[in-house]
């Protein structure tokens, strides 16, 4: 089980984002590069980086110019120590290739992959093992466009269909029936993981370190890692606390 801190970047700065509303962000006074170095130094298994921008519908990574310098510096500083994955507005083969060329190990494709399975198939074929499907759900239904649109499509069915298209792994975020889930949705994540045939990374905060003991069930059903957000910045527990508990479960 991997513990994967996330860093959301907007206009070159770290921001906090509430699950269910990527359009609303709160800056906080931490340099993104220093934040990445901190998580690497503390033993994170991987980093999940999400770039946000005012032009969120853009299909070209170059339009996020205020973020690009920061992303490049993060790669330069920490990519030798742990794998990096990038997400946020990735809709073209050119965008995927540009991030991989920059030095990211994995690229997360979200809404574009759900809307166009053939694109997902092409991406997985061209960049074998380096493209991850980002699948967001609300009450079991797929959510797209920065969590703003709830579709009629069942998340498990979409995952199974895209698995047939060649995806190797899925990041799954379930926001609960009302779209306001603030913590990892254990029940929905377990149900999802046991119904798909590829490794799953669960996404959602865990506010109390004691709840990490519950993740053994996630491991049993094929969840390979947990992507954590602002819960690590609150100070209720440290990254090392989480790693120690997970290591004891892995043993």
GROMACS .gro file of C-alpha atoms in nm:
model
  251
    1UNK     CA    1   0.000   0.000   0.000
    2UNK     CA    2   0.146   0.332  -0.111
    3UNK     CA    3   0.091   0.663   0.065
    4UNK     CA    4   0.077   0.936  -0.199
    5UNK     CA    5   0.057   1.303  -0.095
    6UNK     CA    6  -0.105   1.538  -0.345
    7UNK     CA    7  -0.009   1.892  -0.439
    8UNK     CA    8  -0.259   2.117  -0.617
    9UNK     CA    9  -0.095   2.402  -0.809
   10UNK     CA   10  -0.269   2.710  -0.947
   11UNK     CA   11  -0.090   3.016  -1.086
   12UNK     CA   12   0.236   2.865  -0.965
   13UNK     CA   13   0.119   2.842  -0.603
   14UNK     CA   14  -0.004   2.567  -0.372
   15UNK     CA   15  -0.380   2.566  -0.319
   16UNK     CA   16  -0.629   2.359  -0.124
   17UNK     CA   17  -0.929   2.227  -0.315
   18UNK     CA   18  -1.246   2.086  -0.161
   19UNK     CA   19  -1.360   1.754  -0.303
   20UNK     CA   20  -1.660   1.818  -0.523
   21UNK     CA   21  -1.551   2.164  -0.636
   22UNK     CA   22  -1.225   2.202  -0.823
   23UNK     CA   23  -1.331   2.550  -0.932
   24UNK     CA   24  -1.299   2.680  -0.576
   25UNK     CA   25  -0.945   2.689  -0.440
   26UNK     CA   26  -0.777   2.843  -0.137
   27UNK     CA   27  -0.410   2.943  -0.163
   28UNK     CA   28  -0.179   2.868   0.127
   29UNK     CA   29   0.168   2.997   0.194
   30UNK     CA   30   0.383   2.702   0.090
   31UNK     CA   31   0.614   2.692  -0.209
   32UNK     CA   32   0.513   2.397  -0.433
   33UNK     CA   33   0.874   2.293  -0.496
   34UNK     CA   34   0.953   2.297  -0.124
   35UNK     CA   35   0.634   2.103  -0.056
   36UNK     CA   36   0.738   1.836  -0.306
   37UNK     CA   37   1.086   1.816  -0.153
   38UNK     CA   38   0.931   1.785   0.192
   39UNK     CA   39   0.714   1.488   0.096
   40UNK     CA   40   1.005   1.322  -0.083
   41UNK     CA   41   1.234   1.370   0.217
   42UNK     CA   42   0.969   1.227   0.451
   43UNK     CA   43   0.938   0.905   0.257
   44UNK     CA   44   0.633   0.941   0.031
   45UNK     CA   45   0.598   0.653  -0.213
   46UNK     CA   46   0.488   0.878  -0.499
   47UNK     CA   47   0.362   1.233  -0.555
   48UNK     CA   48   0.030   1.321  -0.716
   49UNK     CA   49   0.040   1.670  -0.867
   50UNK     CA   50  -0.270   1.843  -1.001
   51UNK     CA   51  -0.232   2.159  -1.204
   52UNK     CA   52  -0.524   2.397  -1.208
   53UNK     CA   53  -0.563   2.709  -1.416
   54UNK     CA   54  -0.811   2.980  -1.508
   55UNK     CA   55  -0.841   2.818  -1.849
   56UNK     CA   56  -0.945   2.481  -1.710
   57UNK     CA   57  -1.100   2.361  -2.036
   58UNK     CA   58  -0.776   2.405  -2.228
   59UNK     CA   59  -0.642   2.114  -2.425
   60UNK     CA   60  -0.283   2.238  -2.433
   61UNK     CA   61  -0.055   2.210  -2.132
   62UNK     CA   62   0.140   2.515  -2.253
   63UNK     CA   63  -0.153   2.741  -2.165
   64UNK     CA   64  -0.082   2.672  -1.797
   65UNK     CA   65   0.232   2.883  -1.831
   66UNK     CA   66   0.236   3.000  -1.470
   67UNK     CA   67   0.254   2.640  -1.357
   68UNK     CA   68   0.506   2.506  -1.607
   69UNK     CA   69   0.817   2.654  -1.446
   70UNK     CA   70   0.709   2.516  -1.110
   71UNK     CA   71   0.638   2.172  -1.255
   72UNK     CA   72   0.979   2.165  -1.419
   73UNK     CA   73   1.150   2.258  -1.093
   74UNK     CA   74   0.962   1.985  -0.906
   75UNK     CA   75   1.078   1.729  -1.160
   76UNK     CA   76   1.436   1.855  -1.133
   77UNK     CA   77   1.434   1.843  -0.753
   78UNK     CA   78   1.256   1.519  -0.668
   79UNK     CA   79   1.208   1.291  -0.969
   80UNK     CA   80   1.529   1.105  -0.883
   81UNK     CA   81   1.383   1.007  -0.545
   82UNK     CA   82   1.025   0.900  -0.616
   83UNK     CA   83   0.776   0.863  -0.903
   84UNK     CA   84   0.570   1.165  -1.005
   85UNK     CA   85   0.225   1.167  -1.160
   86UNK     CA   86   0.053   1.471  -1.310
   87UNK     CA   87  -0.319   1.539  -1.355
   88UNK     CA   88  -0.538   1.827  -1.460
   89UNK     CA   89  -0.694   1.921  -1.795
   90UNK     CA   90  -0.506   1.661  -1.999
   91UNK     CA   91  -0.700   1.597  -2.318
   92UNK     CA   92  -0.453   1.535  -2.602
   93UNK     CA   93  -0.173   1.299  -2.696
   94UNK     CA   94   0.055   1.602  -2.725
   95UNK     CA   95  -0.015   1.699  -2.364
   96UNK     CA   96   0.061   1.348  -2.242
   97UNK     CA   97   0.384   1.337  -2.437
   98UNK     CA   98   0.492   1.681  -2.314
   99UNK     CA   99   0.455   1.581  -1.948
  100UNK     CA  100   0.640   1.255  -1.999
  101UNK     CA  101   0.916   1.442  -2.181
  102UNK     CA  102   0.928   1.687  -1.890
  103UNK     CA  103   1.010   1.397  -1.661
  104UNK     CA  104   0.682   1.284  -1.509
  105UNK     CA  105   0.649   0.909  -1.471
  106UNK     CA  106   0.271   0.890  -1.508
  107UNK     CA  107   0.002   1.107  -1.664
  108UNK     CA  108  -0.356   1.098  -1.535
  109UNK     CA  109  -0.632   1.135  -1.794
  110UNK     CA  110  -0.975   1.212  -1.652
  111UNK     CA  111  -1.282   1.342  -1.836
  112UNK     CA  112  -1.122   1.308  -2.179
  113UNK     CA  113  -1.074   0.936  -2.127
  114UNK     CA  114  -1.431   0.885  -2.010
  115UNK     CA  115  -1.579   1.082  -2.299
  116UNK     CA  116  -1.360   0.926  -2.567
  117UNK     CA  117  -1.261   0.562  -2.499
  118UNK     CA  118  -1.074   0.547  -2.830
  119UNK     CA  119  -0.849   0.831  -2.714
  120UNK     CA  120  -0.780   0.637  -2.396
  121UNK     CA  121  -0.697   0.328  -2.598
  122UNK     CA  122  -0.461   0.524  -2.822
  123UNK     CA  123  -0.292   0.685  -2.522
  124UNK     CA  124  -0.243   0.355  -2.342
  125UNK     CA  125  -0.103   0.197  -2.658
  126UNK     CA  126   0.135   0.484  -2.728
  127UNK     CA  127   0.256   0.529  -2.370
  128UNK     CA  128   0.239   0.179  -2.232
  129UNK     CA  129   0.206   0.170  -1.854
  130UNK     CA  130   0.237   0.547  -1.809
  131UNK     CA  131  -0.126   0.657  -1.852
  132UNK     CA  132  -0.365   0.631  -1.557
  133UNK     CA  133  -0.741   0.679  -1.576
  134UNK     CA  134  -0.873   0.932  -1.325
  135UNK     CA  135  -1.232   0.835  -1.249
  136UNK     CA  136  -1.450   1.051  -1.023
  137UNK     CA  137  -1.791   0.938  -0.903
  138UNK     CA  138  -2.089   1.066  -0.710
  139UNK     CA  139  -2.328   0.805  -0.574
  140UNK     CA  140  -2.184   0.554  -0.819
  141UNK     CA  141  -2.222   0.776  -1.126
  142UNK     CA  142  -1.929   0.918  -1.320
  143UNK     CA  143  -1.857   1.288  -1.269
  144UNK     CA  144  -1.672   1.489  -1.534
  145UNK     CA  145  -1.552   1.842  -1.608
  146UNK     CA  146  -1.384   1.927  -1.279
  147UNK     CA  147  -1.657   1.756  -1.077
  148UNK     CA  148  -1.922   1.986  -1.227
  149UNK     CA  149  -2.126   1.736  -1.432
  150UNK     CA  150  -2.286   1.418  -1.300
  151UNK     CA  151  -2.340   1.176  -1.586
  152UNK     CA  152  -2.579   0.883  -1.617
  153UNK     CA  153  -2.290   0.639  -1.655
  154UNK     CA  154  -2.214   0.383  -1.387
  155UNK     CA  155  -1.855   0.420  -1.265
  156UNK     CA  156  -1.789   0.047  -1.244
  157UNK     CA  157  -1.926  -0.017  -1.593
  158UNK     CA  158  -1.713   0.262  -1.738
  159UNK     CA  159  -1.405   0.127  -1.559
  160UNK     CA  160  -1.468  -0.223  -1.692
  161UNK     CA  161  -1.517  -0.091  -2.044
  162UNK     CA  162  -1.199   0.117  -2.034
  163UNK     CA  163  -1.006  -0.173  -1.887
  164UNK     CA  164  -1.090  -0.354  -2.209
  165UNK     CA  165  -0.941  -0.054  -2.393
  166UNK     CA  166  -0.607  -0.119  -2.226
  167UNK     CA  167  -0.579   0.095  -1.911
  168UNK     CA  168  -0.336  -0.036  -1.652
  169UNK     CA  169  -0.460   0.142  -1.338
  170UNK     CA  170  -0.730   0.376  -1.210
  171UNK     CA  171  -0.741   0.660  -0.960
  172UNK     CA  172  -1.086   0.645  -0.803
  173UNK     CA  173  -1.248   0.931  -0.614
  174UNK     CA  174  -1.597   0.884  -0.471
  175UNK     CA  175  -1.765   1.196  -0.336
  176UNK     CA  176  -2.067   1.031  -0.178
  177UNK     CA  177  -2.434   1.071  -0.266
  178UNK     CA  178  -2.436   1.448  -0.211
  179UNK     CA  179  -2.104   1.526  -0.373
  180UNK     CA  180  -1.960   1.664  -0.050
  181UNK     CA  181  -1.754   1.371   0.076
  182UNK     CA  182  -1.459   1.509   0.273
  183UNK     CA  183  -1.301   1.179   0.371
  184UNK     CA  184  -1.209   0.865   0.184
  185UNK     CA  185  -1.527   0.674   0.103
  186UNK     CA  186  -1.425   0.325   0.218
  187UNK     CA  187  -1.744   0.142   0.126
  188UNK     CA  188  -1.769   0.284  -0.225
  189UNK     CA  189  -1.397   0.236  -0.289
  190UNK     CA  190  -1.406  -0.128  -0.182
  191UNK     CA  191  -1.712  -0.193  -0.397
  192UNK     CA  192  -1.537  -0.033  -0.693
  193UNK     CA  193  -1.203  -0.210  -0.647
  194UNK     CA  194  -1.352  -0.557  -0.618
  195UNK     CA  195  -1.537  -0.510  -0.946
  196UNK     CA  196  -1.246  -0.402  -1.166
  197UNK     CA  197  -0.947  -0.603  -1.285
  198UNK     CA  198  -0.671  -0.341  -1.267
  199UNK     CA  199  -0.494  -0.184  -0.967
  200UNK     CA  200  -0.679   0.103  -0.801
  201UNK     CA  201  -0.543   0.410  -0.626
  202UNK     CA  202  -0.802   0.550  -0.385
  203UNK     CA  203  -0.832   0.926  -0.352
  204UNK     CA  204  -0.970   1.100  -0.043
  205UNK     CA  205  -0.861   1.244   0.288
  206UNK     CA  206  -0.827   1.050   0.612
  207UNK     CA  207  -0.860   1.299   0.895
  208UNK     CA  208  -0.764   1.073   1.186
  209UNK     CA  209  -0.456   0.852   1.185
  210UNK     CA  210  -0.649   0.580   1.369
  211UNK     CA  211  -0.859   0.527   1.056
  212UNK     CA  212  -0.555   0.405   0.867
  213UNK     CA  213  -0.605   0.072   1.041
  214UNK     CA  214  -0.916   0.029   0.829
  215UNK     CA  215  -0.720   0.029   0.506
  216UNK     CA  216  -0.627  -0.338   0.539
  217UNK     CA  217  -0.965  -0.411   0.385
  218UNK     CA  218  -0.876  -0.185   0.092
  219UNK     CA  219  -0.552  -0.376   0.042
  220UNK     CA  220  -0.740  -0.705   0.045
  221UNK     CA  221  -0.960  -0.585  -0.241
  222UNK     CA  222  -0.680  -0.462  -0.467
  223UNK     CA  223  -0.627  -0.099  -0.368
  224UNK     CA  224  -0.257  -0.030  -0.419
  225UNK     CA  225  -0.237   0.318  -0.270
  226UNK     CA  226  -0.412   0.617  -0.118
  227UNK     CA  227  -0.381   0.972  -0.248
  228UNK     CA  228  -0.411   1.215   0.041
  229UNK     CA  229  -0.489   1.586   0.021
  230UNK     CA  230  -0.503   1.863   0.274
  231UNK     CA  231  -0.540   1.624   0.569
  232UNK     CA  232  -0.160   1.603   0.575
  233UNK     CA  233  -0.137   1.982   0.606
  234UNK     CA  234  -0.374   2.003   0.903
  235UNK     CA  235  -0.124   1.854   1.146
  236UNK     CA  236  -0.353   1.589   1.297
  237UNK     CA  237  -0.085   1.336   1.212
  238UNK     CA  238   0.237   1.322   1.013
  239UNK     CA  239   0.317   1.145   0.691
  240UNK     CA  240   0.549   0.922   0.893
  241UNK     CA  241   0.260   0.821   1.121
  242UNK     CA  242   0.062   0.708   0.817
  243UNK     CA  243   0.360   0.527   0.664
  244UNK     CA  244   0.434   0.342   0.989
  245UNK     CA  245   0.078   0.211   1.016
  246UNK     CA  246   0.068   0.109   0.652
  247UNK     CA  247   0.405  -0.065   0.681
  248UNK     CA  248   0.276  -0.265   0.977
  249UNK     CA  249  -0.023  -0.373   0.769
  250UNK     CA  250   0.196  -0.462   0.472
  251UNK     CA  251   0.412  -0.679   0.698
   0.00000   0.00000   0.00000
